[in-house]
Coordinates of C-alpha atoms and ligand atoms in Angstrom, one line a residue:
X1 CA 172.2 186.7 134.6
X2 CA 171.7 184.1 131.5
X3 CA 170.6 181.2 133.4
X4 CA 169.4 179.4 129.9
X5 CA 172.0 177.5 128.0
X6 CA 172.0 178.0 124.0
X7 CA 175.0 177.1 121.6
X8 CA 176.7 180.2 120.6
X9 CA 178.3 180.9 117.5
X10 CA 180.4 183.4 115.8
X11 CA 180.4 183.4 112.0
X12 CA 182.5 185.6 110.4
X13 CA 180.9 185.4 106.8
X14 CA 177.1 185.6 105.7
X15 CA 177.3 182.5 104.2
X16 CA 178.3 180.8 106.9
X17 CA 175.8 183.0 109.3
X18 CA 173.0 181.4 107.0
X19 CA 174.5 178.0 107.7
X20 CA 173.7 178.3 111.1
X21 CA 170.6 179.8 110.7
X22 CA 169.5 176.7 108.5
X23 CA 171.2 174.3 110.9
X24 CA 168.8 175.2 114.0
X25 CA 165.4 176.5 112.3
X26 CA 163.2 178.2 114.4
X27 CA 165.6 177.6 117.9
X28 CA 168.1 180.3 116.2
X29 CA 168.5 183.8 117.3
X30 CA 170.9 186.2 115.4
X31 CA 172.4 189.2 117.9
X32 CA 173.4 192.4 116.6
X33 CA 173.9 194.7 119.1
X34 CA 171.7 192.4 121.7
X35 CA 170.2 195.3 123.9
X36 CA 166.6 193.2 123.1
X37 CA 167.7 190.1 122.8
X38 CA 170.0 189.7 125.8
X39 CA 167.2 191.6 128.1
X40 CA 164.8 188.5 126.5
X41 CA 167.4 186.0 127.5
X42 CA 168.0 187.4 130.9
X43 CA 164.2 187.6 131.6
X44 CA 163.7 183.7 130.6
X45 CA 161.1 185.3 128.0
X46 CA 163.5 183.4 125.3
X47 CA 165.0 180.0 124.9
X48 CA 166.5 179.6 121.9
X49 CA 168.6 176.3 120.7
X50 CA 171.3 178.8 119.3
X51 CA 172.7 182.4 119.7
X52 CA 174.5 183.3 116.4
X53 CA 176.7 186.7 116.6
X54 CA 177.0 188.6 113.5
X55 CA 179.3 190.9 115.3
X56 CA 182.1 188.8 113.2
X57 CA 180.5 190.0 109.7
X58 CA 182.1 193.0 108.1
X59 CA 180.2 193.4 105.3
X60 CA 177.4 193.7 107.6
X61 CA 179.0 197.3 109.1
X62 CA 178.6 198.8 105.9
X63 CA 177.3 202.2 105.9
X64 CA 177.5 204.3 102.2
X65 CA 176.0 205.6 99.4
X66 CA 175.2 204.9 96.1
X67 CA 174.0 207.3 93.5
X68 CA 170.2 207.0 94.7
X69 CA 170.0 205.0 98.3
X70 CA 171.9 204.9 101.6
X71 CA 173.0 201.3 102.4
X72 CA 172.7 200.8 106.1
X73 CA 174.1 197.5 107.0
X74 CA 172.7 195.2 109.7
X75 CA 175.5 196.4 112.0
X76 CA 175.6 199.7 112.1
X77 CA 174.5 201.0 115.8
X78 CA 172.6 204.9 116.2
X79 CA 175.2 205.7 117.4
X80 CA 177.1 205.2 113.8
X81 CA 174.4 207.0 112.2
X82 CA 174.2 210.3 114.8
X83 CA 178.0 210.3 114.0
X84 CA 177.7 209.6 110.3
X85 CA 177.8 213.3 108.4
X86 CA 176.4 210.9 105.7
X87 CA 173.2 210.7 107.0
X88 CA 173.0 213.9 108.7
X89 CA 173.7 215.2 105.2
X90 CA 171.3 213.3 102.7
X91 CA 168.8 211.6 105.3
X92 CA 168.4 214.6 108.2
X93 CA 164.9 213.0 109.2
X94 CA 166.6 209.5 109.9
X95 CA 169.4 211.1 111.9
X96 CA 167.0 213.1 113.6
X97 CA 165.2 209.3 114.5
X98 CA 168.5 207.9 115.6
X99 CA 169.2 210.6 118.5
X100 CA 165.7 210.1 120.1
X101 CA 166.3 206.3 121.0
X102 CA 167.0 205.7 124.0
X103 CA 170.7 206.9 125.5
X104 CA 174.2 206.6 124.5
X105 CA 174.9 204.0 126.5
X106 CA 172.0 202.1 123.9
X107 CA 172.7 203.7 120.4
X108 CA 176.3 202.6 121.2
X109 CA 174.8 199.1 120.6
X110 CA 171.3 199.1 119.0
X111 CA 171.7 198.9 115.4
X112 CA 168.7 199.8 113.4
X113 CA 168.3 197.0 111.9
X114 CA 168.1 195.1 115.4
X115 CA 165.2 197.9 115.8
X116 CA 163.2 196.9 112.9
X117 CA 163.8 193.3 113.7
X118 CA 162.1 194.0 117.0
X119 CA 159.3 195.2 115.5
X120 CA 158.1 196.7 118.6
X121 CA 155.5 199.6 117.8
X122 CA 157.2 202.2 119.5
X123 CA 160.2 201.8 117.4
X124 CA 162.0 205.3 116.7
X125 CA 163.8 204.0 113.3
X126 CA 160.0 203.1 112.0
X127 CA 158.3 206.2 110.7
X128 CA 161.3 208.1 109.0
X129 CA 161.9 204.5 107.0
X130 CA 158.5 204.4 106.4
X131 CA 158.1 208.2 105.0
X132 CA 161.6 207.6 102.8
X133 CA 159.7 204.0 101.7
X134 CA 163.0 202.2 102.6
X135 CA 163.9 198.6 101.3
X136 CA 164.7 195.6 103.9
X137 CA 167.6 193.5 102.6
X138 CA 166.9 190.1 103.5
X139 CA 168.9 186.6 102.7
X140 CA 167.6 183.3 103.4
X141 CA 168.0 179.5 102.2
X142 CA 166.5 181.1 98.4
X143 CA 168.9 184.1 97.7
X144 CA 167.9 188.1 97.9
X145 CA 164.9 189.6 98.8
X146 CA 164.2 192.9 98.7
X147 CA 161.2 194.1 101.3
X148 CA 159.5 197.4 101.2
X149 CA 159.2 198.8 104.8
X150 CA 155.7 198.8 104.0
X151 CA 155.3 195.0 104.2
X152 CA 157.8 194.3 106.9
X153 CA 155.7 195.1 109.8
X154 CA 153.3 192.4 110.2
X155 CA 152.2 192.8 113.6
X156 CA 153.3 193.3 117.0
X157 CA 156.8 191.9 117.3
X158 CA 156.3 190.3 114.2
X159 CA 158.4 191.1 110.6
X160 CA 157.5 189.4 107.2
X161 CA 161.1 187.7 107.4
X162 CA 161.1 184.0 106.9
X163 CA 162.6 180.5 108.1
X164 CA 166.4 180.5 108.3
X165 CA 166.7 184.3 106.7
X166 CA 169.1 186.9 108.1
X167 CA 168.6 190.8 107.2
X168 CA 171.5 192.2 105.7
X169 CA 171.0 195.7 105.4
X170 CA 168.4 198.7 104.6
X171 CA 168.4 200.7 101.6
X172 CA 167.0 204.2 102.2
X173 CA 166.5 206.2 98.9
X174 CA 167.8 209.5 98.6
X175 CA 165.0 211.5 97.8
X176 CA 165.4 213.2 94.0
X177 CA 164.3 216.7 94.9
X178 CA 164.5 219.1 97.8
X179 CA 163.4 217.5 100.9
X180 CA 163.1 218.1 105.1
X181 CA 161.8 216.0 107.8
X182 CA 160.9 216.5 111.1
X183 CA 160.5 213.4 113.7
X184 CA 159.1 213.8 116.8
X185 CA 158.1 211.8 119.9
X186 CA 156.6 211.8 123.1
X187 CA 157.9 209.9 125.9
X188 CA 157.1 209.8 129.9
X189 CA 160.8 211.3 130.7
X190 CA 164.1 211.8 128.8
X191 CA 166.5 208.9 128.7
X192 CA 165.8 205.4 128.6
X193 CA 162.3 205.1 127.5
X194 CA 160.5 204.1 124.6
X195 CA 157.7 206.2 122.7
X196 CA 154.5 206.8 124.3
X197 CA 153.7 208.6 120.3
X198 CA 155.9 209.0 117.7
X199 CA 155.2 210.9 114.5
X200 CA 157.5 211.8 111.2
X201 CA 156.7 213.9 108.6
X202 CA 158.3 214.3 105.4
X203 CA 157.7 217.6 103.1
X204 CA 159.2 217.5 99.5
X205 CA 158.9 220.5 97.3
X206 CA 155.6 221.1 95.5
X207 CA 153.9 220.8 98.1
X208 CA 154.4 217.1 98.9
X209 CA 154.0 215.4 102.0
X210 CA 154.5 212.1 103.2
X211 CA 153.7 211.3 107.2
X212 CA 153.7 208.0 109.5
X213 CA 153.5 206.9 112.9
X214 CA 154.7 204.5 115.5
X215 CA 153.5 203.6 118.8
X216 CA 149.6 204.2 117.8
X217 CA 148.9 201.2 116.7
X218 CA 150.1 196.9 116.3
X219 CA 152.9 198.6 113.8
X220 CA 154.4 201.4 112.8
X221 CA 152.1 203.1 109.7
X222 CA 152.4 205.6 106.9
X223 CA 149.1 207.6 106.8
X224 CA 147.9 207.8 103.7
X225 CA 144.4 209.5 104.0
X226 CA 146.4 212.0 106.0
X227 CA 149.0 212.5 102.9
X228 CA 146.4 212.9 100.7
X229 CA 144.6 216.1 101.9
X230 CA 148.1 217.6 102.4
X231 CA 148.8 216.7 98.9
X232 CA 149.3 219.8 96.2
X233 CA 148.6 222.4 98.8
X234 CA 150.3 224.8 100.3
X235 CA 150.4 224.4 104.1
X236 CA 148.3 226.1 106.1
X237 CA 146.2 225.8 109.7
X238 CA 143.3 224.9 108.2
X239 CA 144.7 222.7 106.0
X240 CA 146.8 221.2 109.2
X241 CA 143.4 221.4 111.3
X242 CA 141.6 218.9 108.6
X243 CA 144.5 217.0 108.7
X244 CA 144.2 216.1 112.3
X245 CA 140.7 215.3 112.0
X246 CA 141.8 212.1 110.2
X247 CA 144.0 211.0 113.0
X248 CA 141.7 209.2 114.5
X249 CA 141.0 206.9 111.3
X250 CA 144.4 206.4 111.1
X251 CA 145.6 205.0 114.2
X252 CA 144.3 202.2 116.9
X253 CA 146.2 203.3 119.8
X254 CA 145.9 201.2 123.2
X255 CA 146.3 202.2 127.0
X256 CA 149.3 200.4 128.8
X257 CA 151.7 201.5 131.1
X258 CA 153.5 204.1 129.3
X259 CA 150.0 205.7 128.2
X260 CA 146.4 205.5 127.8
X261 CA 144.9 205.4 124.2
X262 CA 142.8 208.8 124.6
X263 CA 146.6 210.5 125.6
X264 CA 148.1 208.6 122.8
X265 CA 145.1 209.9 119.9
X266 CA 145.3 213.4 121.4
X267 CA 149.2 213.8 121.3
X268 CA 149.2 212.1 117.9
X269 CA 147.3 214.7 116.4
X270 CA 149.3 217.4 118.4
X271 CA 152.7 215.6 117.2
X272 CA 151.3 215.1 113.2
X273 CA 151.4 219.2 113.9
X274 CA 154.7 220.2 115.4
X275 CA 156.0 217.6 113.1
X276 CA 154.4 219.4 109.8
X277 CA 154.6 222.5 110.7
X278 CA 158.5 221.8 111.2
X279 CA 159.3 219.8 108.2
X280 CA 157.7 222.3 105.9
X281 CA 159.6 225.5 107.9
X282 CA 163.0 223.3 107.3
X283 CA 162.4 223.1 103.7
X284 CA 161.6 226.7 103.3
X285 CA 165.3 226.9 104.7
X286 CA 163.8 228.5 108.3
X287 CA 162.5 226.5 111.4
X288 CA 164.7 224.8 114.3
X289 CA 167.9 222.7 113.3
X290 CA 167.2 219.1 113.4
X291 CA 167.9 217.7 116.9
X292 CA 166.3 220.5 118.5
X293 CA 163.8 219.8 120.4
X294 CA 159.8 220.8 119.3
X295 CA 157.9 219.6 121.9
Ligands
LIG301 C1 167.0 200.5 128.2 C2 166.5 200.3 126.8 C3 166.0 201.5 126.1 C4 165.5 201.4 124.8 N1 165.0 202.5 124.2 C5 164.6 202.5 123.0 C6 164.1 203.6 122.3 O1 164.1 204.7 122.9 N2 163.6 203.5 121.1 C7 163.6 202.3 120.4 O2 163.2 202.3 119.2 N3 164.1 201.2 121.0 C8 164.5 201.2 122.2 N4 165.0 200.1 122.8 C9 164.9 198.8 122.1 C10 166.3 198.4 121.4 O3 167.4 199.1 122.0 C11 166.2 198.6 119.9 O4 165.1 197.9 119.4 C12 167.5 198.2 119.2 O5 167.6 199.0 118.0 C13 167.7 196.8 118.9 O6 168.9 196.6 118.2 P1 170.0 195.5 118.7 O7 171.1 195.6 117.7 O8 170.3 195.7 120.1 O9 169.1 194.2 118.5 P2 169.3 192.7 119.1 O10 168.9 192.8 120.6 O11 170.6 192.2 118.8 O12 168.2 192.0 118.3 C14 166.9 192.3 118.3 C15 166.0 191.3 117.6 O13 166.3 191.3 116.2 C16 166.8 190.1 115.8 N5 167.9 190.5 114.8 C17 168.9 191.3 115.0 N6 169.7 191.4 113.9 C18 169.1 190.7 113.0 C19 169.4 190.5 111.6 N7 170.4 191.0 111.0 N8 168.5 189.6 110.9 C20 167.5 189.1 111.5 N9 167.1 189.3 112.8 C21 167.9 190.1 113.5 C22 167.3 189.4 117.0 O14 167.3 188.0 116.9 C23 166.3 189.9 118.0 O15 165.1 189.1 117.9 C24 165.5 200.2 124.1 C25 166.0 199.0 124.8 C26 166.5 199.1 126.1 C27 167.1 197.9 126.7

């Protein structure tokens, strides 16, 4: 039960969404699908002055393409994107994300851009946006802005979204040449649990590869060192062995109740390999079908 009291409001256009936003600062919440928020409500762990719905907004439920990005609005669930042949078509590795959070009963409400907004650094929509090097649409009190993924997280819980703004949307590019992805995670049991690890890795031809992970560290992070000794090589187990040895530099996981830090560094560097090893066996046109599990 909801025990604190909070205006609630229903715009039914941006602009009037940003109205509200302005009109009560820092006390105003926007809900999307509200399967953190309401929990936070419910819990006492929030008070805010207002609740603002953007369930009302249909431009926010927009979910297309354009000739180089995929347009995910701030309304569209997991659920939309597992059912979206869209996604499955051009961004596999992002629909392979969506069908690891949580259960139907939660992608039938979490939107992804509720996810992000979270910021939590288990997040299951965080290292397939960060390996695609997605763009957060954001609109505030000053017009558009436009932040890469890369500068969104800024700590635990914490996004680089500002007084009275409102994301809008995420624009995922559509990779230019031939691509696969593999996302994989741990987790203490299937259903309703967040990651214990989580690892994505991206392989585009020529030997390109592009990895992150979430739930190893304050936010979810591309690993860069870890990119570049995959770089311009073809994959191999040695080359995957060298790679792992850099996991540790890369990460700063912590114990807590879903893991301890040493299980978190150890499985990261046995996810980074399942998750390689799969991407670059889906682009070769081999491997397990996305969905299936690899761990
Ligand atoms: C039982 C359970 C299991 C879960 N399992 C998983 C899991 O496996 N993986 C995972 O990643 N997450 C999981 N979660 C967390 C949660 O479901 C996701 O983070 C979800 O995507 C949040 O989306 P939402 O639409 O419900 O967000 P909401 O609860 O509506 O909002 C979340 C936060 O974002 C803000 N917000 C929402 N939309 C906007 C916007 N457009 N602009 C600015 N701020 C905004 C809200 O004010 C709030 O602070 C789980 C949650 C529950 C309750």
């Amino acid at each position: 039960m909801i025990t604190a009291g909070f205006e609630y409001h229903r715009p039914t256009s941006l602009d009037e969404a940003l109205m509200l936003m302005e009109r009560y600062g820092e006390g105003a919440r926007p809900l999307a699908g509200g399967t953190d928020l309401v929990v936070r409500l419910k819990d006492g762990r929030d008070e805010p002055g207002a609740v603002v719905d953007l369930k009302g907004i249909k431009e926010l439920e927009r979910l297309e393409a354009s000739d180089d990005a995929l347009l995910i609005g701030a309304l569209v669930t997991f659920t939309d994107i597992i059912e979206s042949e869209l996604v499955r078509e051009k961004l596999p590795l992002l629909w392979e994300a969506a069908t690891n959070v949580a259960s139907m009963g939660v992608r039938n409400r979490a939107t992804l851009v509720g996810n992000i907004c979270s910021a939590v650094p288990s997040l299951d929509s965080g290292p397939a946006l960060l390996v695609h090097e997605a763009d957060v649409l954001v609109r505030g009190p000053d017009g558009h802005r436009r932040i890469p993924i890369t500068e969104w997280f800024t700590g635990p819980k914490r996004t680089a979204l500002g007084a009275g703004e409102l994301v809008t949307g995420v624009a995922v590019p559509l990779p230019r040449d031939a691509h696969a992805g593999c996302y994989v995670r741990a987790g203490r049991y299937a259903g309703e649990d967040l990651a214990q690890v989580g690892a994505a890795a991206l392989a585009l031809e020529g030997d390109r590869y592009r990895v992150a992970f979430c739930a190893v560290g304050p936010v979810a992070t591309r690993a860069r060192d870890i990119e570049a000794v995959l770089n311009g090589r073809p994959l191999d187990t040695d080359i995957i062995e060298e790679a792992v040895t850099l996991v540790p530099d890369e990460i700063a996981p912590i114990t807590d109740i879903r893991a301890s830090k040493e299980y978190r560094a150890h499985m990261a560097g046995v996810l980074l390999t399942r998750a390689l090893r799969t991407a670059a066996s889906r682009l070769a046109g081999d491997g397990p079908g996305y969905g299936e599990r690899v761990v």
